[in-house]
Coordinates of C-alpha atoms in Angstrom, one line a residue:
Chain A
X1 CA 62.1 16.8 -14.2
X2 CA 59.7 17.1 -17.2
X3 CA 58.5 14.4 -18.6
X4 CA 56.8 15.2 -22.3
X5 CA 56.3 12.8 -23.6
X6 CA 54.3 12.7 -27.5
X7 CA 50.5 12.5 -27.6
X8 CA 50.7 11.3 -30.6
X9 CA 51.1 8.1 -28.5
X10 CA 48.0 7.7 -27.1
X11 CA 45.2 6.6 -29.1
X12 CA 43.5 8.6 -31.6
X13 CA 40.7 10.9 -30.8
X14 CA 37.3 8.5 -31.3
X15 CA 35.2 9.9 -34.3
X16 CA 31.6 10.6 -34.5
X17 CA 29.6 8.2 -36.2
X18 CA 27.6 10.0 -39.3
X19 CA 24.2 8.6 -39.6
X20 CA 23.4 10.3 -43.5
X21 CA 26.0 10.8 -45.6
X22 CA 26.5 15.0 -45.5
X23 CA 25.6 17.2 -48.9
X24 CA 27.2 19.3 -50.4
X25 CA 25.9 23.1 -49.7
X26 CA 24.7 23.6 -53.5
X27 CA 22.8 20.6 -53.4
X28 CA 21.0 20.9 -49.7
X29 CA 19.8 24.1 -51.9
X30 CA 19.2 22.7 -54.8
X31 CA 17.2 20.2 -53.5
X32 CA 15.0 22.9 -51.4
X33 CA 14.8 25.0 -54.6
X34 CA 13.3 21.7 -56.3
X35 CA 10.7 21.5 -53.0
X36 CA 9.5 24.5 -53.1
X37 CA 9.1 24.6 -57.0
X38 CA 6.8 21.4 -56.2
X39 CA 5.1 22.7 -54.1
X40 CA 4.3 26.3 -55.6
X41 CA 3.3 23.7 -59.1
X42 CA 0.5 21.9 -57.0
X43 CA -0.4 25.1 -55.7
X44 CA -1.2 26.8 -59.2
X45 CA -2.9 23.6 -60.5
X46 CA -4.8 23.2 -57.7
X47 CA -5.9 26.6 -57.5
X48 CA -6.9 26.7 -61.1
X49 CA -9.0 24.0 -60.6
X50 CA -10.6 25.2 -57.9
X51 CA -11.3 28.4 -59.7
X52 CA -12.3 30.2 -56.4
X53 CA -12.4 33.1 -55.0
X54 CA -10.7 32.4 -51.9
X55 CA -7.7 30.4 -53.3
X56 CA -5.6 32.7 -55.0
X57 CA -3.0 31.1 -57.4
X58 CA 0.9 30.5 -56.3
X59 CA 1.5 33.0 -59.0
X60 CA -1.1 35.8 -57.6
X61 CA 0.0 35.7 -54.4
X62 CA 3.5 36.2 -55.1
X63 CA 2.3 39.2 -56.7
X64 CA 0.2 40.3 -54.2
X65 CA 3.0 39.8 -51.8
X66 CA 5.3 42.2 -54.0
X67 CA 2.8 44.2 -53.9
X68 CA 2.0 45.0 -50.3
X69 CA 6.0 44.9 -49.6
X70 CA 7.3 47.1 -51.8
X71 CA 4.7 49.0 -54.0
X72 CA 1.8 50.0 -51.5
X73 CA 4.1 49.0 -48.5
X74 CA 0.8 48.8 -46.2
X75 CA 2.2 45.2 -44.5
X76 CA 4.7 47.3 -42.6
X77 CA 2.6 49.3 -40.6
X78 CA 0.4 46.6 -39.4
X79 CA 3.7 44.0 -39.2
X80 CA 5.2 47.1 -36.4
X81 CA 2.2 47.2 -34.7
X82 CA 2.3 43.5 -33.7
X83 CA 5.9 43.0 -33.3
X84 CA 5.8 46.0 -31.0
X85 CA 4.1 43.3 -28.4
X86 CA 6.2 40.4 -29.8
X87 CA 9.2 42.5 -29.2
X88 CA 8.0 43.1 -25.4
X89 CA 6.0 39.9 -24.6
X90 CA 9.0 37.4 -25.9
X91 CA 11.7 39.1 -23.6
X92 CA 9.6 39.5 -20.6
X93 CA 8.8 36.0 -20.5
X94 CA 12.1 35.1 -21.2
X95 CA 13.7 37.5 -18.1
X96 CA 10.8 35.6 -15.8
X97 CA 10.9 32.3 -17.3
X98 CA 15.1 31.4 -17.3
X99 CA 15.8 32.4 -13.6
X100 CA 12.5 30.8 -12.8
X101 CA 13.4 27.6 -14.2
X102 CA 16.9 28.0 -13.1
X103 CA 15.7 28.4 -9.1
X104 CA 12.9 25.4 -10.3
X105 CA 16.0 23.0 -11.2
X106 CA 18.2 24.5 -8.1
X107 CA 15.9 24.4 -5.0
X108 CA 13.3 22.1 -4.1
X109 CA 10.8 24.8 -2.6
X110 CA 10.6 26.4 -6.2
X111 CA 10.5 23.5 -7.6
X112 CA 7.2 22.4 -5.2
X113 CA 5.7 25.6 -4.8
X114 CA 5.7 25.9 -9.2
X115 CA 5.1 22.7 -9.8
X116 CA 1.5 22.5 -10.3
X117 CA 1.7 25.8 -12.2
X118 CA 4.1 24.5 -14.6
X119 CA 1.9 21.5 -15.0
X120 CA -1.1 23.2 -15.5
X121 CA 0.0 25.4 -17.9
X122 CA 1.5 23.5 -20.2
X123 CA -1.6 21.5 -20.7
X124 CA -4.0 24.4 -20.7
X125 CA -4.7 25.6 -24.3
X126 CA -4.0 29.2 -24.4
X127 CA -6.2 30.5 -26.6
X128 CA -9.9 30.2 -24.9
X129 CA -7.9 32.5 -22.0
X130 CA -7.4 35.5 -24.5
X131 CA -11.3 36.7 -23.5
X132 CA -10.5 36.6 -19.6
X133 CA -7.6 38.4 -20.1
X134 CA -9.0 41.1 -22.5
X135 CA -11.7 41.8 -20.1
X136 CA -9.2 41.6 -17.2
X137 CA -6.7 44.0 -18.7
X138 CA -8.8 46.1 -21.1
X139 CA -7.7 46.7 -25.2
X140 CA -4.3 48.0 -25.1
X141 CA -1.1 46.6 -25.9
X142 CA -0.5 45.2 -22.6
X143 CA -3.1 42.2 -22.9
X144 CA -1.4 41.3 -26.0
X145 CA 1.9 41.5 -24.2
X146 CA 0.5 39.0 -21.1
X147 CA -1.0 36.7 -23.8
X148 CA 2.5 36.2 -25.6
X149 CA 3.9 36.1 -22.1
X150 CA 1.6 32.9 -21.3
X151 CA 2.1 31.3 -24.8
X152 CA 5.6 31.2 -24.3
X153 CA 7.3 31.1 -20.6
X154 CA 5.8 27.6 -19.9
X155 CA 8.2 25.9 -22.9
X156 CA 11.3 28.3 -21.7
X157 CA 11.0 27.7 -18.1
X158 CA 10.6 23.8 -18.1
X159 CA 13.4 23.5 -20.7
X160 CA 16.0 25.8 -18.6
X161 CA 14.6 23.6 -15.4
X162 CA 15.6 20.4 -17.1
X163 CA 18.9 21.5 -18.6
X164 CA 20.2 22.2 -15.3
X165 CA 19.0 19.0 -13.9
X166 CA 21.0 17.0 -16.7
X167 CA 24.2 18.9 -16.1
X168 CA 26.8 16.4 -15.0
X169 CA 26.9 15.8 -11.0
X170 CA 30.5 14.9 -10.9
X171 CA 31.1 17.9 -12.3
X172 CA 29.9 20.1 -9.8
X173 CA 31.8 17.7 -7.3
X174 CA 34.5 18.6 -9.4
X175 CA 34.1 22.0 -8.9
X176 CA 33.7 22.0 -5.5
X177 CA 36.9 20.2 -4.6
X178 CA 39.0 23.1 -6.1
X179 CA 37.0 25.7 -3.9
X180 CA 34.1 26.7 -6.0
X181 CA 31.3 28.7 -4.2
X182 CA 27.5 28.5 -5.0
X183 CA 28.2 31.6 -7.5
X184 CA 30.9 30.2 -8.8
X185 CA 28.9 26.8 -10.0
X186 CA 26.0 28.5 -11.1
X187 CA 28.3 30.5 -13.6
X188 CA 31.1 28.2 -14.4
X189 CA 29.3 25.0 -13.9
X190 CA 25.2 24.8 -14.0
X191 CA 24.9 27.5 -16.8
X192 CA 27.0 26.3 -19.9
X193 CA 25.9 23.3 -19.0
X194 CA 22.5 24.0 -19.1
X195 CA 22.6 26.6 -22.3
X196 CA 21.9 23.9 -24.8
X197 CA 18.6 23.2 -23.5
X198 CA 18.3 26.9 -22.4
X199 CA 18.5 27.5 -26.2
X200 CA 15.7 24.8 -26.9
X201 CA 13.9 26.4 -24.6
X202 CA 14.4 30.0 -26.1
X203 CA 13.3 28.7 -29.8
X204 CA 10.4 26.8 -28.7
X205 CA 8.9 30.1 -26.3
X206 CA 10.1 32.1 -29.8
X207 CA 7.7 30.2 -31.9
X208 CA 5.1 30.1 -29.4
X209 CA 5.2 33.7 -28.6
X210 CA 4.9 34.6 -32.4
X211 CA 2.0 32.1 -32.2
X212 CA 0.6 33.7 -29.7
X213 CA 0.7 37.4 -31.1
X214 CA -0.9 36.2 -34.5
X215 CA -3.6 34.6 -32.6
X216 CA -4.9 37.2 -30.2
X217 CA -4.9 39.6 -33.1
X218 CA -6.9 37.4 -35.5
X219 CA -9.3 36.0 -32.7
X220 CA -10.6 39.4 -30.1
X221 CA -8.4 41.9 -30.8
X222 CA -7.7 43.4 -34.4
X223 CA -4.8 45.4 -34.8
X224 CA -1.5 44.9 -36.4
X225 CA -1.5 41.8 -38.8
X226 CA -4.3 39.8 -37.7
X227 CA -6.7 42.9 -38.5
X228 CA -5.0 43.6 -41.8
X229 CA -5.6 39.6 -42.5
X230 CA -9.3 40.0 -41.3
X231 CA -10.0 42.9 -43.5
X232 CA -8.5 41.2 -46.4
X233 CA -10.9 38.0 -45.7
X234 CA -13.9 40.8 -45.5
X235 CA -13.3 42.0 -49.0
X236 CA -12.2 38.5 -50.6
X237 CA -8.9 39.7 -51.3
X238 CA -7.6 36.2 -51.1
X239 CA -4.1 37.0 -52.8
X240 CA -3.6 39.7 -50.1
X241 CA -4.7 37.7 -47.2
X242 CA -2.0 34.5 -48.5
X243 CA 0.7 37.0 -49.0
X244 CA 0.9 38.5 -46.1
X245 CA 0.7 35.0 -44.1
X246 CA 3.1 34.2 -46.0
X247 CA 5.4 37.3 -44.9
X248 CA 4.5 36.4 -41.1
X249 CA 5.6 33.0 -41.9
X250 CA 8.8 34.3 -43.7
X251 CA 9.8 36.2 -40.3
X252 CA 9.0 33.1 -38.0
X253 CA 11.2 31.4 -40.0
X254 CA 14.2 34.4 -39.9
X255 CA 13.8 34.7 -36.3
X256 CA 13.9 30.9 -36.1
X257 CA 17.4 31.3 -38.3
X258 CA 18.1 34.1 -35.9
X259 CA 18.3 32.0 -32.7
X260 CA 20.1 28.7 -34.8
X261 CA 23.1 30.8 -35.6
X262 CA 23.2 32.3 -31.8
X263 CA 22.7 28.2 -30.8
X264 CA 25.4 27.6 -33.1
X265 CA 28.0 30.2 -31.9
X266 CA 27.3 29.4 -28.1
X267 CA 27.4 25.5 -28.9
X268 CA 30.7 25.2 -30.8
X269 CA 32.0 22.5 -28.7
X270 CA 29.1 20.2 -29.4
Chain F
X1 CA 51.6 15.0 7.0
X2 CA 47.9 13.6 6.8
X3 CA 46.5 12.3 9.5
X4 CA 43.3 10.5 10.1
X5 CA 42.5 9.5 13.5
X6 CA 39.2 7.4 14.6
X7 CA 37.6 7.8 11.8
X8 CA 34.3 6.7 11.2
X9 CA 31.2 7.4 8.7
X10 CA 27.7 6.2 8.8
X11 CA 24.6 7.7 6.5
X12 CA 21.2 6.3 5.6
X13 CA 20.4 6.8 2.2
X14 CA 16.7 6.9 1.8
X15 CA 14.6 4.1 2.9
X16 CA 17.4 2.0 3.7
X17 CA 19.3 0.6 6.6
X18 CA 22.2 2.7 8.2
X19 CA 25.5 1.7 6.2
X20 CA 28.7 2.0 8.0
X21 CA 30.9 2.8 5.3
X22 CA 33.9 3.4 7.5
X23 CA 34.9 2.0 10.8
X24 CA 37.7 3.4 13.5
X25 CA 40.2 4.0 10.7
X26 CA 43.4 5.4 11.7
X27 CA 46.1 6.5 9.1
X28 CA 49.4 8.0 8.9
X29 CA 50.1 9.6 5.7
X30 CA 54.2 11.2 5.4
X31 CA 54.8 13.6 3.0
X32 CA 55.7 13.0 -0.5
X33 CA 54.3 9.6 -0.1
X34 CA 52.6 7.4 -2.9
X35 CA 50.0 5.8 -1.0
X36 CA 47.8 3.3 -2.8
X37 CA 44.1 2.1 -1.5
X38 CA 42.8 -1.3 -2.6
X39 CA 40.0 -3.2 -1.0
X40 CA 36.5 -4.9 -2.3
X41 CA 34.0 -2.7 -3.1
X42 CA 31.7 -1.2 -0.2
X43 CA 35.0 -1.1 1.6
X44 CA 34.8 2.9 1.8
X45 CA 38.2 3.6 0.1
X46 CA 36.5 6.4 -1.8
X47 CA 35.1 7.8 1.3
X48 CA 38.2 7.9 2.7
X49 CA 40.3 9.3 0.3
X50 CA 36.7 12.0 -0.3
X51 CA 37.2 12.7 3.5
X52 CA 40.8 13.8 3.7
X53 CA 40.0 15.9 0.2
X54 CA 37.1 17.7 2.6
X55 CA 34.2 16.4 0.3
X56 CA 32.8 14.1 2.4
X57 CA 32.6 15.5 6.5
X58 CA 32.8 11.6 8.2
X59 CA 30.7 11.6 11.4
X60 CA 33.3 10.5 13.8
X61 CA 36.9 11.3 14.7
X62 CA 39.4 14.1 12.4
X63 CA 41.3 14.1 9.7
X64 CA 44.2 16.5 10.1
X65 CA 46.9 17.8 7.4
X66 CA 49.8 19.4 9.1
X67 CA 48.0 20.1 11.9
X68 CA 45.3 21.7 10.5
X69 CA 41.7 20.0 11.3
X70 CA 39.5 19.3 7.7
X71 CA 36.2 20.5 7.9
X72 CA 35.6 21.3 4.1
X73 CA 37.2 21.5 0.3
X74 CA 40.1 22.7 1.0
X75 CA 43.2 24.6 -1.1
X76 CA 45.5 21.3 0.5
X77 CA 44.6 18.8 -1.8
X78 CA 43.3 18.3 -5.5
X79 CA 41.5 15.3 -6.7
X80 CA 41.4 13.4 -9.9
X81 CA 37.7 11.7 -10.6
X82 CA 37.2 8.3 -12.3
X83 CA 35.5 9.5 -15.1
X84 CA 37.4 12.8 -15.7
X85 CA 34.8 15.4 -14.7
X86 CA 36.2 18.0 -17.5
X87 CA 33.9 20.9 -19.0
X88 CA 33.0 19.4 -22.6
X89 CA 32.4 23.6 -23.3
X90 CA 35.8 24.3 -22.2
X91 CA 39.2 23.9 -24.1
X92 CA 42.1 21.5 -22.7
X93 CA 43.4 25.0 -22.4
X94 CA 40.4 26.1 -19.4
X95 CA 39.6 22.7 -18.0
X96 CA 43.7 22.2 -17.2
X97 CA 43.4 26.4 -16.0
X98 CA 40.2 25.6 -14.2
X99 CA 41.2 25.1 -10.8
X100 CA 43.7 28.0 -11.1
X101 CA 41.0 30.3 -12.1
X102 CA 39.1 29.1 -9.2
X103 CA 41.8 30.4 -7.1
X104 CA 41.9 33.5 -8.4
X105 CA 44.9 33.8 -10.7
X106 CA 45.3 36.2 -13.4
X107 CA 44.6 35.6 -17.2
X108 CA 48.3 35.3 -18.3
X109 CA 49.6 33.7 -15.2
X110 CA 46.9 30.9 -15.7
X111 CA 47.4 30.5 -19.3
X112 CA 51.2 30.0 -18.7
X113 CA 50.8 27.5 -15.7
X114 CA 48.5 25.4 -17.7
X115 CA 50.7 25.0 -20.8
X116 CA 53.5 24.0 -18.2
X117 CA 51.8 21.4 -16.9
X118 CA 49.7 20.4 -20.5
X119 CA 53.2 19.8 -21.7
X120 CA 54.1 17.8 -18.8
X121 CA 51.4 15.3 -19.6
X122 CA 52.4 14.8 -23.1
X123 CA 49.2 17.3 -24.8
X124 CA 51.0 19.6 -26.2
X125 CA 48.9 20.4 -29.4
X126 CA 45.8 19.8 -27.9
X127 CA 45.5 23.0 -26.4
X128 CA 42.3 24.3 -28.3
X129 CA 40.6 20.7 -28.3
X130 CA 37.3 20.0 -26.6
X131 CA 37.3 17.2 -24.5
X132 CA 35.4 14.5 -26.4
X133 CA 37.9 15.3 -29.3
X134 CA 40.0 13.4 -26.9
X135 CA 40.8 9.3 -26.2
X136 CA 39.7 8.3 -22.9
X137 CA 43.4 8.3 -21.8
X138 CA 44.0 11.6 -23.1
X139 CA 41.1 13.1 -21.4
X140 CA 42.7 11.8 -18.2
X141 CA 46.0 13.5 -18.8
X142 CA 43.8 17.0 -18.3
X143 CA 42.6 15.4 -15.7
X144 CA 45.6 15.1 -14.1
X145 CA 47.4 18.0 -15.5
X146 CA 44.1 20.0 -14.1
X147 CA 44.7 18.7 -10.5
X148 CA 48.9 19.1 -10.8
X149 CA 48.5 22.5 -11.8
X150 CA 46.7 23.9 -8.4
X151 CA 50.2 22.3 -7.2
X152 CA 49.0 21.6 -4.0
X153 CA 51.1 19.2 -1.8
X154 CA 48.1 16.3 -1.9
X155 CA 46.7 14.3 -5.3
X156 CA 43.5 12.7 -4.6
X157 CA 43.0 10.0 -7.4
X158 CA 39.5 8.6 -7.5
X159 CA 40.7 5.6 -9.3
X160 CA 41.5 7.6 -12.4
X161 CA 42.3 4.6 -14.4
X162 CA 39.3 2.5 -14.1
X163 CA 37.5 4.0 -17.3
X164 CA 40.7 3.2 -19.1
X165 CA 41.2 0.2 -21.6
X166 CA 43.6 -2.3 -20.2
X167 CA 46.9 -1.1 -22.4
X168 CA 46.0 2.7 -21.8
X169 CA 45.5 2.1 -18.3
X170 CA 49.7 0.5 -18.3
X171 CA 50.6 3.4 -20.0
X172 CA 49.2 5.9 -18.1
X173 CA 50.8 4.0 -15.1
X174 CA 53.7 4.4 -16.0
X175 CA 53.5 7.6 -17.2
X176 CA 52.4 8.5 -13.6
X177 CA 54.9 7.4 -12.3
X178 CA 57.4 9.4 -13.9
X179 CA 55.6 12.3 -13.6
X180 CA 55.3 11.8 -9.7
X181 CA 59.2 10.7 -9.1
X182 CA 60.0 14.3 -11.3
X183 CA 57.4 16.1 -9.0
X184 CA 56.9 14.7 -5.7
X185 CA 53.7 15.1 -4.0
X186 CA 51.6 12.9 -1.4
X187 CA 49.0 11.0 -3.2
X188 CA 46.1 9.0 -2.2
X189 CA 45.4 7.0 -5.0
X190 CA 42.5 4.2 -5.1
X191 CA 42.5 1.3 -6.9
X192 CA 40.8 -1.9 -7.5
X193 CA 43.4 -3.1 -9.2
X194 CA 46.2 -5.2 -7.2
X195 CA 49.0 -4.6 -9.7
X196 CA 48.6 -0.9 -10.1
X197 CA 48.1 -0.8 -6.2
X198 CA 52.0 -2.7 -5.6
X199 CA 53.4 -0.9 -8.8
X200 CA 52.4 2.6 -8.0
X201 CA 52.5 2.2 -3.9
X202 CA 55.0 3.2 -1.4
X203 CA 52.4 1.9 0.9
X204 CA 49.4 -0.2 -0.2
X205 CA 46.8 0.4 2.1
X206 CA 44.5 -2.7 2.6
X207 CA 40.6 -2.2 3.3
X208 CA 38.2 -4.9 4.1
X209 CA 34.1 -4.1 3.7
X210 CA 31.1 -4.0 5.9
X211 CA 31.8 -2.2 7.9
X212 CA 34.7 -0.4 6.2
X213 CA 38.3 -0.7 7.5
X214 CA 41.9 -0.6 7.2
X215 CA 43.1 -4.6 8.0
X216 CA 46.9 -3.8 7.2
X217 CA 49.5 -1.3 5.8
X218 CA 51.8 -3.1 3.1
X219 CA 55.3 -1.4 2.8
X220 CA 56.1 -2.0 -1.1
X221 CA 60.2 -1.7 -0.3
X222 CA 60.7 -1.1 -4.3
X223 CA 63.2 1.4 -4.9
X224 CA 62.6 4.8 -6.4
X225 CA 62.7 5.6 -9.4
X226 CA 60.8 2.8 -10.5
X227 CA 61.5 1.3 -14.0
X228 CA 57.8 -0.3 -14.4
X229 CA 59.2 -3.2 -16.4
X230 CA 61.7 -4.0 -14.1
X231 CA 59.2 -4.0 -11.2
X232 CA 57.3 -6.4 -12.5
X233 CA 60.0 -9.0 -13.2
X234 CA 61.4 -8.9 -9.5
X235 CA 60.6 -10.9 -7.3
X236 CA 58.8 -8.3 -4.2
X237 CA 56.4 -7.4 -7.0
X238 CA 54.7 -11.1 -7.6
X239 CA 55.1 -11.3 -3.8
X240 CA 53.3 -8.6 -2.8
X241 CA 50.7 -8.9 -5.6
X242 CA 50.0 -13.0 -4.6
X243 CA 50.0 -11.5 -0.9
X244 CA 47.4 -9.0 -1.6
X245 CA 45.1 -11.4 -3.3
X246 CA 45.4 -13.8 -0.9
X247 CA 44.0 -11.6 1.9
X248 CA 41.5 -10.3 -0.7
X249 CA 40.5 -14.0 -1.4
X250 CA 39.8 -14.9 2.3
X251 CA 37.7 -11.3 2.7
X252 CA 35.8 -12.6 -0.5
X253 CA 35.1 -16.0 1.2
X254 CA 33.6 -14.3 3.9
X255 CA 30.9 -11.9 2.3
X256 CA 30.2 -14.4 -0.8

């Protein structure tokens, strides 16, 4: 009564269409290697020629990030400091923002009632709030933690809500013809369908929440990093002050390499 | 045995005028039966074959299967969509275990059922593929293989061809058909495609549009099992195919 018969049959599998030829791995880094070099030649040049004190050479600020790494070590103190409110802020927002966007993309009444929220926020700069909410919530960490909240749940929440809204109807038809329940769509249906923009959404609030933690320090509230990089400016220690935005810059970027390979691993079947 | 009795459906979409989409339809459905659904579009044969699945609730007049009244998605029937409706995160493996899962079944159990009835489509192989690794025609086949594996008595098929090029859509044919005449079950199948409605069909059901509703019952008095060639050399086949356009013609003539 069973009928197999080959699938080699039916017509082959259709391809995807490459836009750029791909590179091999040693030359995507040798080509990076040969950016960077580039770049770190203007740098020297052009700070030799501007023979000031507040442009350090490529060459010095390598140095001086050496330095405040591994010989004085007085980065890491400062660096704890401020990802102790990264650390809180990102995940907070992230536990408000999904479900929020989730219930946004779900039910019109969320969607209505935070609206104009969503709107308004992600037009409002955050940065001129940082004063209302320092006098609001006083000079601990948990100002810091709201202002890394605001920088980043906007981005998460509207990229969750439109995932979820670009899932594929027939599927939850689908779905629903073999007996799914509201539960069972949400997990088997609306969320993996969702999670690629739910990952957008993650690595853009990431980059605005590590934004928004450099930025409260350096503009009302000195501690961590931003008052290590204003103390540097006070006493002209330009190589300092490049180095260590450089080191911030160096964890952005992990943390942005971080959430790729978790993209990655979830996405497999893209 | 499905049977529909007085049917009718009516729904206002949004700033629009009420649409009837089906009118008094009455339908007798035996088990084990191969009934095909052809008509012009706007006839409601989707909304038909949506209502006996549960999916669609039509506003007058029951649908019953054995007896039993249909008021929602129900564990009788299992549909196939047009355009495949399979999880592009899920293997061939899950999407063909999907509606077993949904049931409740157990890991192994699940696993095992789905390779029976991958095999039985001809994907063997394919097992850890994602979906767009896969033809159009193959992507059917889990599809189908997804909605055999619930093995319910009923098929819905959404006309699960339609997305198909013209030769896939003859080989799936008549790969369906052997696949149904080794594993009878009662399928509504809808069509707009009069050849695939007379060489499939036990019954071609006839629908005309606006409002939608059954004009006649063809009998397709072609033996079983069906060789497809065969079919459409005799005789009852060109027939029923120049019958069925005919009557389509004249239902044309009227709305164009």
């Amino acid at each position: 009564m069973t009928t197999a018969v080959a699938a080699s049959r039916a017509l082959p599998a259709t391809r995807r269409v490459e836009l750029r030829k791909p590179l091999p791995t040693w030359k995507v880094w040798l080509v990076r290697a040969f950016a960077v070099a580039l770049f770190a030649i203007f740098w020297e040049a052009g700070a030799n020629l501007a023979d000031s004190l507040l442009i350090p050479t490529f060459s010095s600020t390598m140095v001086a990030l050496w330095e405040t790494t591994f010989v004085t070590g007085e980065i890491w103190g400062p660096l704890a400091i401020s990802n102790l409110s990264f650390l809180l802020g990102y995940p907070i927002a992230v536990i408000v923002a999904v479900p929020l966007g989730l219930a946004m993309a779900r039910w019109k009444r969320f969607d209505k009632a935070f609206s104009p929220i969503v709107a308004v926020s992600l037009a409002l700069p955050i940065a001129p709030l940082i004063p209302v909410v320092l006098i609001a919530m006083g000079l601990g960490i948990t100002p810091r933690i709201f202002i890394i909240f605001l920088f980043a749940w906007v981005f998460i929440a509207t990229n969750v809500r439109a995932g979820v809204r670009a899932v594929d109807k027939p599927l939850i038809e689908m779905a629903s013809s073999f007996g799914a329940s509201e539960r069972v769509i949400w997990w088997k249906i609306l969320i993996p369908g969702a999670t690629p923009a739910i990952m957008t959404g993650l690595r853009t609030g990431l980059g605005r929440a590590f934004a928004g933690m450099v930025i409260v320090e350096l503009i009302m509230l000195p501690v961590g990093i931003g008052a290590l990089m204003l103390d540097y400016r006070g006493f002209f220690q330009a190589d300092l002050l490049y180095a260590t935005t450089i080191a911030v810059v160096i964890e952005a970027v992990v943390l942005a390499m971080l959430m790729q390979r978790l993209e990655r691993r979830l996405l497999k079947w893209k | 045995m499905i049977s529909i009795k007085d049917v009718s459906h009516r729904y206002t979409a949004k700033g629009r005028e009420e649409t009837v989409a089906l009118s008094n339809v009455n339908l007798e459905i035996e088990d084990n039966e191969f009934v095909t659904i052809i008509g012009p579009s706007g006839c409601g044969k989707t909304t038909l074959m949506r209502a006996v699945g549960g999916l669609v609730q039509p506003t007058e007049g029951e649908i019953t299967i054995d007896g039993q009244r249909v008021t929602g998605p129900h564990q009788q029937a299992a549909v196939v969509f047009q355009n495949f409706a399979l999880l592009p995160w899920a293997s061939i493996l899950d999407n063909v275990a999907f509606g077993l899962e949904l049931q409740g079944m157990g890991k192994a159990d699940r696993i095992a059922k789905a390779e029976q009835y991958i095999k039985r489509v001809g994907l063997s192989g394919f097992e850890r593929k994602y979906p767009r690794e896969l033809s159009g025609g193959m992507q059917q086949r889990v599809g189908l293989a997804r909605a055999l594996a619930v093995e319910t008595p009923i098929l819905l098929m959404d006309e699960p061809f339609g997305a198909l090029d013209q030769q896939t859509r003859r080989y799936m044919q008549e790969e369906l058909i052997q696949i149904w005449e080794g594993d009878r079950r009662t399928v509504i199948f809808v069509t707009h495609d009069m050849e695939e409605a007379v060489l499939l069909g036990d019954k071609v059901v006839l629908m005309s549009a606006r409002p939608g509703k059954i004009e006649e019952v063809i009998d397709v008095d072609i033996a079983r099992p069906r060789d497809p060639e065969a079919v459409e050399r005799s005789e009852v086949f060109a027939e029923k195919k120049e019958y069925l356009w005919r009557r389509l013609r004249e239902m044309y003539q009227v709305t164009a």
